[in-house]
Coordinates of C-alpha atoms in Angstrom, one line a residue:
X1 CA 99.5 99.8 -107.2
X2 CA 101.6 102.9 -107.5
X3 CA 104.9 102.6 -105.0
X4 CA 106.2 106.4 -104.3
X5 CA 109.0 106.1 -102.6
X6 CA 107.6 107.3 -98.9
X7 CA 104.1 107.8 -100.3
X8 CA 102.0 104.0 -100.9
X9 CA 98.8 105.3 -103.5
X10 CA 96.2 102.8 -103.6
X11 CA 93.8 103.2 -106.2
X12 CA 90.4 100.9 -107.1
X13 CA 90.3 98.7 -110.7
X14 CA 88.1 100.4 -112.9
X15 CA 85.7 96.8 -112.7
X16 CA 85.4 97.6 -109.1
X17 CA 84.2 101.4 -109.8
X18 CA 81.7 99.9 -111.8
X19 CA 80.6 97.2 -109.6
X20 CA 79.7 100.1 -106.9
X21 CA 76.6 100.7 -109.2
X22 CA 76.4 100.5 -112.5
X23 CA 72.9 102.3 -113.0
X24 CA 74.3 105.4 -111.0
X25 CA 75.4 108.4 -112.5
X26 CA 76.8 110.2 -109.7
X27 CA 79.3 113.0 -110.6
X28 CA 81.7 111.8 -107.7
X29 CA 81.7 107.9 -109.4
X30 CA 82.5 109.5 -112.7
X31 CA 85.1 111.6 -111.4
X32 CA 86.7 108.7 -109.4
X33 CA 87.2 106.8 -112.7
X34 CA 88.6 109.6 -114.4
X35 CA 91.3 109.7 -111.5
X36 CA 91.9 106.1 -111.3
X37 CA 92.3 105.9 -115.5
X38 CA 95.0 108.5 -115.4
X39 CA 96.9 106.9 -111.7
X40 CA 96.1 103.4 -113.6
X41 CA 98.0 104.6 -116.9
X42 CA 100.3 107.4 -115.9
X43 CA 100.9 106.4 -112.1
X44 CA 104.3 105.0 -112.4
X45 CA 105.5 108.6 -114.2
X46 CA 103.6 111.1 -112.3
X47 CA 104.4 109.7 -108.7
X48 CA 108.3 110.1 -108.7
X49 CA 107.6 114.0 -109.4
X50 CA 105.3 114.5 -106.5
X51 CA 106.3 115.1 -103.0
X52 CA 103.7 114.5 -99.6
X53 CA 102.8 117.9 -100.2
X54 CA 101.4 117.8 -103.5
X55 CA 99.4 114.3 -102.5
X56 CA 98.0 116.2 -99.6
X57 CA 96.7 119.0 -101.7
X58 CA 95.2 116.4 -104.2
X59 CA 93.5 114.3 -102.1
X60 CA 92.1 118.1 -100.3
X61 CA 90.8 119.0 -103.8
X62 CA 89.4 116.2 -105.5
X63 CA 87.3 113.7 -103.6
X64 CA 87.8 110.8 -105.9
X65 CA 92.0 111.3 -105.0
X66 CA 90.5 111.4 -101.2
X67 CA 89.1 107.8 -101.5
X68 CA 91.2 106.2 -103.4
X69 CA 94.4 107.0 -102.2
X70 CA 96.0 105.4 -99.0
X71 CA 98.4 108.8 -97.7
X72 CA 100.2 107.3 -94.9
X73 CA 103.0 107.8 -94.6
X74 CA 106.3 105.1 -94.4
X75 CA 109.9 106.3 -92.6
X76 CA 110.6 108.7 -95.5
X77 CA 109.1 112.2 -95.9
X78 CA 109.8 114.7 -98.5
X79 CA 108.6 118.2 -98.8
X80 CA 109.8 120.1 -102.1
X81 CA 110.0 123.9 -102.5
X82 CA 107.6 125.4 -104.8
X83 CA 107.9 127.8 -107.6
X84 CA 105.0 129.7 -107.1
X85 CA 103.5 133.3 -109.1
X86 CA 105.3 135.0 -106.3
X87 CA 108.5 134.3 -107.1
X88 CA 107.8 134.6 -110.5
X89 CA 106.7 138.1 -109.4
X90 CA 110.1 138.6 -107.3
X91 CA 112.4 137.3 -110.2
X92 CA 110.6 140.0 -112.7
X93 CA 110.7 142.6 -110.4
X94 CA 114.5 142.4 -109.5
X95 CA 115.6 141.7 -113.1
X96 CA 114.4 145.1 -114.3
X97 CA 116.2 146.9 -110.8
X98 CA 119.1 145.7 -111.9
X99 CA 118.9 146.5 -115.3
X100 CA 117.8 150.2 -114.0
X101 CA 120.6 150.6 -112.1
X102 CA 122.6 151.9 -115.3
X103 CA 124.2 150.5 -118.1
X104 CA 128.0 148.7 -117.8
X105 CA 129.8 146.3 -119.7
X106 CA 129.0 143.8 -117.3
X107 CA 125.9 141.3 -116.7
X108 CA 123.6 142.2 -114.4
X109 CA 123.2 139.9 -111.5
X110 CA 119.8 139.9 -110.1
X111 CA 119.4 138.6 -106.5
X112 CA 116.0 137.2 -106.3
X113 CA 115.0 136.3 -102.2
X114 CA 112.7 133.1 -102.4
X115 CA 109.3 134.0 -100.4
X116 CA 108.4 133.8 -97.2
X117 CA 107.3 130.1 -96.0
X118 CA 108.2 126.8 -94.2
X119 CA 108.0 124.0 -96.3
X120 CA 105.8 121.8 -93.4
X121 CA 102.9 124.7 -93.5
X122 CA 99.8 123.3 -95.1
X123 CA 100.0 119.7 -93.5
X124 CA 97.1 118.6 -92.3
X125 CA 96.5 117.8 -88.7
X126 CA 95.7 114.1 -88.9
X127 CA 98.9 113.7 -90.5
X128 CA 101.2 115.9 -88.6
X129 CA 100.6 113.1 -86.1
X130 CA 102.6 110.6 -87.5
X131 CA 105.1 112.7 -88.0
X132 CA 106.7 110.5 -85.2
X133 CA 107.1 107.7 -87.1
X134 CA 109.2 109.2 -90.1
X135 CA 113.3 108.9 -89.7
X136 CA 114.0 110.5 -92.8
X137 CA 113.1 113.9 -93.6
X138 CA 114.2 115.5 -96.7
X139 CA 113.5 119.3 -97.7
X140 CA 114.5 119.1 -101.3
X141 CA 114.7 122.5 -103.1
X142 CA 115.7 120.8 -106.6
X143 CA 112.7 123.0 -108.2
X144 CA 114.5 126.3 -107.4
X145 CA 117.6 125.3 -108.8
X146 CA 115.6 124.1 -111.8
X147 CA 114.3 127.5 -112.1
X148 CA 117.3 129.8 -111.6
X149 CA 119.7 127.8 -114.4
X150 CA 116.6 127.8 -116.8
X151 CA 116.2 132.1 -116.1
X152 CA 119.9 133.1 -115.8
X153 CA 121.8 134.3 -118.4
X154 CA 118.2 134.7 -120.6
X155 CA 115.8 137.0 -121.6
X156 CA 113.2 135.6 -120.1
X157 CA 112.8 137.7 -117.1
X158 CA 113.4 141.1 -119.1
X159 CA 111.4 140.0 -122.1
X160 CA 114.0 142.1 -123.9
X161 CA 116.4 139.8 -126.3
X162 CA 118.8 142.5 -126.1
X163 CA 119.1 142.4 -122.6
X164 CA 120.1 139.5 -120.5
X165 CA 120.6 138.8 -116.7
X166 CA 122.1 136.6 -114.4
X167 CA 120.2 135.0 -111.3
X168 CA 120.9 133.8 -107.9
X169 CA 118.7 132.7 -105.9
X170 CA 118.8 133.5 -102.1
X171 CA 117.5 131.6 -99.2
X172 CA 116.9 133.4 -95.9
X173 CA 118.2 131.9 -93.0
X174 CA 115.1 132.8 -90.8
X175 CA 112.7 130.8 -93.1
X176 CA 115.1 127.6 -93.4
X177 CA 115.4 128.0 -89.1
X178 CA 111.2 128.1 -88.7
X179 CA 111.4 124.8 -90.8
X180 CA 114.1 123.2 -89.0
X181 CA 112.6 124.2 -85.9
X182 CA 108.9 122.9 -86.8
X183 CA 110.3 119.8 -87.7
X184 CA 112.3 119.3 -84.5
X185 CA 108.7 119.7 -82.6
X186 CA 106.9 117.1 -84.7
X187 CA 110.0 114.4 -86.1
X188 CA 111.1 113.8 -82.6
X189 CA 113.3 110.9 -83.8
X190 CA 114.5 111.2 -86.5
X191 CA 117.4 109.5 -88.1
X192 CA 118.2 111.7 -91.4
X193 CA 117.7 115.4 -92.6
X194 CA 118.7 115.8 -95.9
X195 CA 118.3 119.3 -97.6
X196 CA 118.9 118.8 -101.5
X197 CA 119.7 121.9 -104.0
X198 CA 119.9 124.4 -101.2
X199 CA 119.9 127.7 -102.4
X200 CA 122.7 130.3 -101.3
X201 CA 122.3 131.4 -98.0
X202 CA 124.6 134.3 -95.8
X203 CA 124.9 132.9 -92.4
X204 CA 126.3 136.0 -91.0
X205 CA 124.6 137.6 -88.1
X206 CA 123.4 136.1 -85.0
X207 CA 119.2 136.7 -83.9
X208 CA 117.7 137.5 -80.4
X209 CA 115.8 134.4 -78.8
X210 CA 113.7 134.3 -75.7
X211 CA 113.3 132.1 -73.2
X212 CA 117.1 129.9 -74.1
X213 CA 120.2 130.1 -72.2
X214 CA 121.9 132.1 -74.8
X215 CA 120.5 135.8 -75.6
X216 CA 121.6 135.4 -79.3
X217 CA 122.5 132.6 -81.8
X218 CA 122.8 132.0 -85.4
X219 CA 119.4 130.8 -87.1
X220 CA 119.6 126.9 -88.8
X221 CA 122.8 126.4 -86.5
X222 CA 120.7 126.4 -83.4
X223 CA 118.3 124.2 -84.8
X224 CA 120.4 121.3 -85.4
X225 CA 120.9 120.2 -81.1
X226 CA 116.8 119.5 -81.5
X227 CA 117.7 116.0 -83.7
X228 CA 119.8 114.3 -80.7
X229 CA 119.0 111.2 -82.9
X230 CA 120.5 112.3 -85.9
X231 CA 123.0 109.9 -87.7
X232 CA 122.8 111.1 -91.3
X233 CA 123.3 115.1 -91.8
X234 CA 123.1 116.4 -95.2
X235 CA 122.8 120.4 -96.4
X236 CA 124.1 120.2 -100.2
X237 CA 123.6 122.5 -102.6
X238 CA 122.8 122.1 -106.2
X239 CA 127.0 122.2 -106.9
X240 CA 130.2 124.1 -106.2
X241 CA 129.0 127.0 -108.9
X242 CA 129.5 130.4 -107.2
X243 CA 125.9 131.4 -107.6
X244 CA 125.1 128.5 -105.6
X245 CA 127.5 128.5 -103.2
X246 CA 126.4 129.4 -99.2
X247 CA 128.5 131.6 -97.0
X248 CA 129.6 131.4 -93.2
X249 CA 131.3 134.0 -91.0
X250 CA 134.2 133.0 -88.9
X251 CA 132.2 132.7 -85.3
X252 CA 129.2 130.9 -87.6
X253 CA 132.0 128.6 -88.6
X254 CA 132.8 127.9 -85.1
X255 CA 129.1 127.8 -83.8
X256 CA 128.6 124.8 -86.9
X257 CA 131.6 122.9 -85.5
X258 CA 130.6 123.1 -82.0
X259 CA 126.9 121.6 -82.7
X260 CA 127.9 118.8 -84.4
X261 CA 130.0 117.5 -81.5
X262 CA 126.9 117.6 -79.6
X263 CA 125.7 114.7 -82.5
X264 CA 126.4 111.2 -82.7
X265 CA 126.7 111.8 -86.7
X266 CA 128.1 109.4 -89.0
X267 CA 127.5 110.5 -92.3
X268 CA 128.0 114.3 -93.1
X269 CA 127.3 116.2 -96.0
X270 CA 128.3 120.2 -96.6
X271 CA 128.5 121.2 -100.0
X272 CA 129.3 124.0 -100.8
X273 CA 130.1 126.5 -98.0
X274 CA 132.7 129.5 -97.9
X275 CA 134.1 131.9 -95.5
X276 CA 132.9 135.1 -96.3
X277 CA 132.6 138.2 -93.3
X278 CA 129.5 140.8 -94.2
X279 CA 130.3 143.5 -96.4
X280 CA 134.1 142.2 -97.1
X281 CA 134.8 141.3 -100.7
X282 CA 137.1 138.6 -100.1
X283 CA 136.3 134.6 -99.5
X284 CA 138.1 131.8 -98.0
X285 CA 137.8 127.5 -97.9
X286 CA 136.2 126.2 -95.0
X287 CA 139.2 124.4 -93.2
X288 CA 138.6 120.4 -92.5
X289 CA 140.1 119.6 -90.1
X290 CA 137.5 120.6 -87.3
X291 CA 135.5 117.9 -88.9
X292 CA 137.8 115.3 -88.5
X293 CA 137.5 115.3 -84.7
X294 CA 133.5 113.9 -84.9
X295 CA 134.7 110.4 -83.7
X296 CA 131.4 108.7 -84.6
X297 CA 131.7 109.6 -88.3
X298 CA 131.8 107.2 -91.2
X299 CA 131.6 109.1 -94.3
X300 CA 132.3 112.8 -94.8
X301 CA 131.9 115.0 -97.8
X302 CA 133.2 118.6 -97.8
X303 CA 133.4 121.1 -100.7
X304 CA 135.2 124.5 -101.2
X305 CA 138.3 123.3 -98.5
X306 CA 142.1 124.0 -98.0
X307 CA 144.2 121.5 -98.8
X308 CA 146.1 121.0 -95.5
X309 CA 146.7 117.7 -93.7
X310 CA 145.3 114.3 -93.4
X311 CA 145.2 113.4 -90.1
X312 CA 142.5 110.6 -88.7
X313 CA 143.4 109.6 -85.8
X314 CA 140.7 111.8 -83.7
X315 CA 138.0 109.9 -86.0
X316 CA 139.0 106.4 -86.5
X317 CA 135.7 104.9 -87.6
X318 CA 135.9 107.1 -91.2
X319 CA 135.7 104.7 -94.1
X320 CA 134.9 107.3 -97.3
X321 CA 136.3 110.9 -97.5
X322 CA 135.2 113.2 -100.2
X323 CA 137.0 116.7 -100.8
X324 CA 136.6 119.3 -103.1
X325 CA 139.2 121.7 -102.7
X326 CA 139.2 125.4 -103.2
X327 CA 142.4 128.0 -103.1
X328 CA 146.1 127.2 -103.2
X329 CA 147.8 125.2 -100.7
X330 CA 149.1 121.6 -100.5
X331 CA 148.0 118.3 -99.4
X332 CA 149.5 116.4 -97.1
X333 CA 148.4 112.6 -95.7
X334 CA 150.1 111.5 -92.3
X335 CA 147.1 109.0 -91.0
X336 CA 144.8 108.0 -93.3
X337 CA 143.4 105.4 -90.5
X338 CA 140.7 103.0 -91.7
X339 CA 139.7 105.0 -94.5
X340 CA 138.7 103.1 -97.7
X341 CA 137.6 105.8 -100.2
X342 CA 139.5 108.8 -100.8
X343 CA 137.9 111.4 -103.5
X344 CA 140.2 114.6 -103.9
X345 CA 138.6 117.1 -106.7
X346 CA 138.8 121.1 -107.3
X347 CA 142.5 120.0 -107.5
X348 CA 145.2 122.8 -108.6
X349 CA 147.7 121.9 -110.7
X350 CA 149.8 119.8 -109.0
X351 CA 148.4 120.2 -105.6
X352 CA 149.5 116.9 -104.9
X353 CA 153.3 116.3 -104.0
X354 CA 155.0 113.2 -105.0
X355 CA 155.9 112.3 -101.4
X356 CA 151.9 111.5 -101.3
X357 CA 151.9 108.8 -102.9
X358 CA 154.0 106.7 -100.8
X359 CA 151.5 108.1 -97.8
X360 CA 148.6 106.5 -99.3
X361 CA 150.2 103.6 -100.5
X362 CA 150.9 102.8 -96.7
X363 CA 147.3 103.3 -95.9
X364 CA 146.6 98.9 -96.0
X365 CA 142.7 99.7 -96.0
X366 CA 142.6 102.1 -98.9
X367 CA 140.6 100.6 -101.4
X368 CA 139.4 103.5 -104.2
X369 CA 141.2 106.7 -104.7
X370 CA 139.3 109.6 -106.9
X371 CA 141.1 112.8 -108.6
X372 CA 139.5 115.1 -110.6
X373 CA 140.8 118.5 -111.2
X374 CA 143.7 119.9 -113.2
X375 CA 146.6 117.2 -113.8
X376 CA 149.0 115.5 -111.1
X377 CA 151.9 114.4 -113.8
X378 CA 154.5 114.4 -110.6
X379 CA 152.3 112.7 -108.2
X380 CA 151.0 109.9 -110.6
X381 CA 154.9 109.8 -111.5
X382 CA 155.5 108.7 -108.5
X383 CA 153.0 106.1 -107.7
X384 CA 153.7 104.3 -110.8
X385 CA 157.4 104.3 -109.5
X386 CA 156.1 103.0 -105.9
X387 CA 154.3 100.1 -107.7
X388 CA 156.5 99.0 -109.2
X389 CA 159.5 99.3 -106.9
X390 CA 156.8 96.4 -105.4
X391 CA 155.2 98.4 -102.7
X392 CA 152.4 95.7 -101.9
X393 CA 149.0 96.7 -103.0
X394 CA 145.9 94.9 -103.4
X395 CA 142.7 96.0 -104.8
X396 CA 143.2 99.6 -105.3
X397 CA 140.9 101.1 -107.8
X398 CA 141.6 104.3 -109.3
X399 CA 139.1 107.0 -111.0
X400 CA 141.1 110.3 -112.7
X401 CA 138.6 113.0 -113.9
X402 CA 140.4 115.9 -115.6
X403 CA 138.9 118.6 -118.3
X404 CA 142.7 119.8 -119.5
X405 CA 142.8 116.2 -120.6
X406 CA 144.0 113.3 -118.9
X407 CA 147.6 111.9 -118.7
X408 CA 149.2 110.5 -121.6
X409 CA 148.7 107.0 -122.9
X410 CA 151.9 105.9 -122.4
X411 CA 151.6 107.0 -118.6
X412 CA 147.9 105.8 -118.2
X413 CA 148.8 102.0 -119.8
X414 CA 151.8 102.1 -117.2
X415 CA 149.6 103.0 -114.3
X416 CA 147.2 100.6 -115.6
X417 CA 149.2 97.5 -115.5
X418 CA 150.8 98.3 -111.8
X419 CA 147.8 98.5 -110.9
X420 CA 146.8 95.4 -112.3
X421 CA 149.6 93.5 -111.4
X422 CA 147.8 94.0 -107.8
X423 CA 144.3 92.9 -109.0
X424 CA 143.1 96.6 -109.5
X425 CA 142.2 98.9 -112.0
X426 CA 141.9 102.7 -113.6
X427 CA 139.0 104.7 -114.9
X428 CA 140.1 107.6 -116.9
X429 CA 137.3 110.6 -118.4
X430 CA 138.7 114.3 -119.5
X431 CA 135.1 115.4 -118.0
X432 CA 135.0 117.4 -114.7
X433 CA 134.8 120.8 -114.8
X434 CA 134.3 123.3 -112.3
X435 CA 133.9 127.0 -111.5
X436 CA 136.1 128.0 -108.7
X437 CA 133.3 129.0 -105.7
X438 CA 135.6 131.5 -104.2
X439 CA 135.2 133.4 -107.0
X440 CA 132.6 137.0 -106.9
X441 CA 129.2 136.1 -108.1
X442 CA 128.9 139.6 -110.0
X443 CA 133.0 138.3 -111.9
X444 CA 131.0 134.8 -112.7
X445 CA 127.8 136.6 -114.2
X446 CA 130.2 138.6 -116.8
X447 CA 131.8 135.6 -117.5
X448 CA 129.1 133.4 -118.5
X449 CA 126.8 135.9 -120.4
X450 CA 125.9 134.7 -123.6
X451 CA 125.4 136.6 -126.7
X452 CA 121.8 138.0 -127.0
X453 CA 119.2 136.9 -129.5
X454 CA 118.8 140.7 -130.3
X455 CA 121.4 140.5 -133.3
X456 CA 119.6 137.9 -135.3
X457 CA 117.0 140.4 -135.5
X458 CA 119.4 142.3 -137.3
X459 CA 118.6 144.2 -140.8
X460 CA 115.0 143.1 -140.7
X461 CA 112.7 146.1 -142.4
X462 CA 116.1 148.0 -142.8
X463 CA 115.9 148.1 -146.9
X464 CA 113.6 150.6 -147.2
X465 CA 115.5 153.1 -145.2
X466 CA 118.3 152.1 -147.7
X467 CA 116.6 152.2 -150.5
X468 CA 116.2 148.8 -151.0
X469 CA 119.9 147.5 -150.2
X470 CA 120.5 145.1 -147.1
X471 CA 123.0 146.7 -144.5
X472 CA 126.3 145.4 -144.2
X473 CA 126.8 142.8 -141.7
X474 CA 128.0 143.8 -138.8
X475 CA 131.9 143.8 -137.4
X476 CA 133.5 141.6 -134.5
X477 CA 133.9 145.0 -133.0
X478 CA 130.1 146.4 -133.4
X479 CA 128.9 142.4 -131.9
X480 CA 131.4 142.6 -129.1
X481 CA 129.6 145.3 -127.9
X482 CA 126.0 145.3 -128.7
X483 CA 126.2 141.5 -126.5
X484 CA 128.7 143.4 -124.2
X485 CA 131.4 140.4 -124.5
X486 CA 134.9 142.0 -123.9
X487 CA 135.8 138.3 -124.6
X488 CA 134.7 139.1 -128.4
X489 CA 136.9 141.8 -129.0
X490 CA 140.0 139.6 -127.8
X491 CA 139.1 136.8 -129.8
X492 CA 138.7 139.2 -132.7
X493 CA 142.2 140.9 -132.2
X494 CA 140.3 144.4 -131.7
X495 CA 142.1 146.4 -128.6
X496 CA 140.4 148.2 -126.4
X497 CA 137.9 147.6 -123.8
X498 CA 133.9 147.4 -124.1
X499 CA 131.8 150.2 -123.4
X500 CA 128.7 148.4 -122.6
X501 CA 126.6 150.6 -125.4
X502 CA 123.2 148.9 -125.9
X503 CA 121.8 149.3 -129.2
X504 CA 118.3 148.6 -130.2

């Protein structure tokens, strides 16, 4: 037997295929022991990889996977995004209008829309009806993501290794709503909705709707008031990376906050959203503190927020807070409640004020505290000094995460041993990294580009046009702007800016 996760496959022994009939030579027999050799054998990798969908359309297609495997369903469905010839299609397509558009010294971005389609279509009808019983639904778009880092920055889409070209990959609100909404007809009590790797997605402009006590409303938002059993919410994208990142207007902002008071939620997840109005250039962090007035929540995870103040009191059942910050600004804690795990990253260079420390060092339930972001030499300054002025503390784990490099040794070892004068400890990585997600997509594309696999093509058949000599290699100047790198010409010493001349 073959567990998968929320899908049980039962398959037959080979002894007991033979044992059907052992003089037959039926096509169907033959075909079932193929099937059940491979499940047998390769089962245990294969099954991880597949969602309900792809079962569905097995057992559909080969009689053999019809028989042998058992497709009901347990309390956890999963429906995965597919990357079908289509988008394929789409990505080509929009690679070479961008590259159309004209030559510049900066890398193309190339917007690609993911087709048309709701992720439940397809299901059949004698297992739509169980749909009932599932209370945890997850719409995982990890193939997408999968698809736009392996196609971004690459020639893979131009086929020209002179040319390269950024990708984003863009969800339409009105296909994400007709899933939501489907779902909310047939998982009438469900528990959890987790969407994993969402693409980017505008939530600007509100949509006509008939028959509803509101003429207009924003598509996904209006969705969410079907799942009046919902405890676990959970729309994260695939990281904080601009090219990933989702965008709200102010009154979609509002709308989102209003609909989950109408939830009893205790666990929510939004990563990443911004603040961005249509057609306006500029972006903004999402502010928390809205979400700290959901009374019912235990856990909340928020990415691309103002720093701005801690203040619990409105949701006094929060035990774990994890923000990502975004912008300047700086953090204050006045009641930290019951919380027990406090994760802080995206931080700005000293972000945190010393007078912090004392505030969580007051919180008695506090348990772990996370950092990660540029270094906090002041703030940690401080809480070394609060230890060991004897400020009682017990258990306190603490995790710092910083890609400039982490503190000193001789600060760490101190922190260290206040800390373990109180029976805790501290973890310390120089890993972390991040791209600021208020930054432009278009700024981030340039940014990244890498140099094209056109110049090690470089020379080849030259000689005879030279008589037989091999050209002189190229300059830091000539590279910098075949791969259109103004970054090159700095690095080189070279003045001047990049023209964005392709040669070929």
């Amino acid at each position: 037997l073959a567990q998968v996760g929320q899908v049980g496959v039962r398959t037959a022994s080979r002894q007991e295929l033979w044992a059907m009939d052992e003089s037959t030579d039926d096509p169907v027999d033959r075909e079932a022991m193929k099937f059940t050799d491979f499940w047998s054998s390769h089962g245990h990798i294969v099954s991880p990889l597949l969602d309900f969908s792809c079962l569905v359309s097995l057992a559909a297609s080969s009689k053999a996977a019809f028989h042998f495997c058992d497709l009901r369903q347990g309390e956890m469905w999963r429906f995965t995004a597919e990357i079908s010839s289509e988008l394929w299609s789409r990505a080509r397509r929009r690679a070479k209008a961008v590259i159309g558009d004209g030559c510049s010294s900066r890398t193309p971005l190339a917007d690609v829309v993911l087709p048309k389609g709701n992720l439940l279509r397809g299901l059949p009808q004698h297992i739509a009806k169980d749909a009932s019983r599932c209370r945890s639904l997850i719409l995982d778009f990890t193939p997408v993501a999968h698809f736009q880092e392996a196609v971004s920055q690459t020639a893979i889409l131009t086929r020209d290794p002179w040319q390269h070209v950024a990708v984003r990959m863009l969800l339409d609100p009105l296909e994400l709503d007709n899933t939501l909404r489907a779902a909310g007809r047939g998982f009438k009590f469900l528990k959890e909705l987790r969407l994993r790797s969402l693409p980017a997605m505008a939530l600007w402009k509100q949509i006509w709707q008939e028959d509803a006590e509101e003429p207009s409303a924003f598509p996904v938002l209006r969705s969410l008031s079907r799942f009046q059993d919902l405890r676990v919410l959970s729309f994260e994208s695939r990281g904080s990376h601009p090219h990933f990142v989702s965008t709200l207007s102010g009154r979609a902002f509002k709308t989102l906050t209003q609909e989950l008071q109408k939830l009893r939620l205790q666990d929510l997840t939004l990563a990443t959203f911004i603040l961005k109005e249509d057609n306006k250039p500029s972006a903004s962090p999402m502010s928390f503190a809205p979400f700290l007035h959901l009374p019912t929540l235990r856990r909340l995870k928020l990415s691309a927020v103002a720093p701005a103040i801690l203040d619990m009191r409105n949701a006094p059942g929060l035990e774990e807070l994890d923000l990502g910050f975004a912008g300047a600004g700086d953090l204050v804690a006045e009641d930290l409640g019951s919380l027990r795990t406090l994760i802080l990253s995206g931080l700005k260079r000293d972000v945190l004020r010393p007078w912090l420390a004392k505030s969580l060092l007051d919180s008695p339930s506090l348990e772990h505290l996370g950092l990660s972001g540029a270094r906090q030499d002041a703030f940690l300054e401080e809480f070394c000094s609060q230890l060991e002025l004897g400020k009682p503390r017990e258990r306190l784990s603490m995790e710092i995460c910083s890609p400039s490099g982490p503190p000193g040794a001789t600060e760490i070892e101190r922190l260290a041993r206040a800390l373990r004068r109180n029976g805790g400890e501290v973890q310390v990585s120089g890993e972390g990294s991040s791209v600021d997600p208020l930054l432009s997509p278009e700024d981030v594309a340039n940014r990244e580009s890498r140099p094209c696999k056109g110049l090690k093509t470089f020379g080849e058949g030259m000689e005879w046009f030279l008589g037989g000599q091999l050209p002189a290699p190229l300059t830091a100047h000539q590279i910098g702007i075949i791969n259109n790198r103004c970054d090159l010409h700095a690095q080189s010493g070279l003045a001047g800016s990049c023209q964005g001349t392709y040669v070929r």
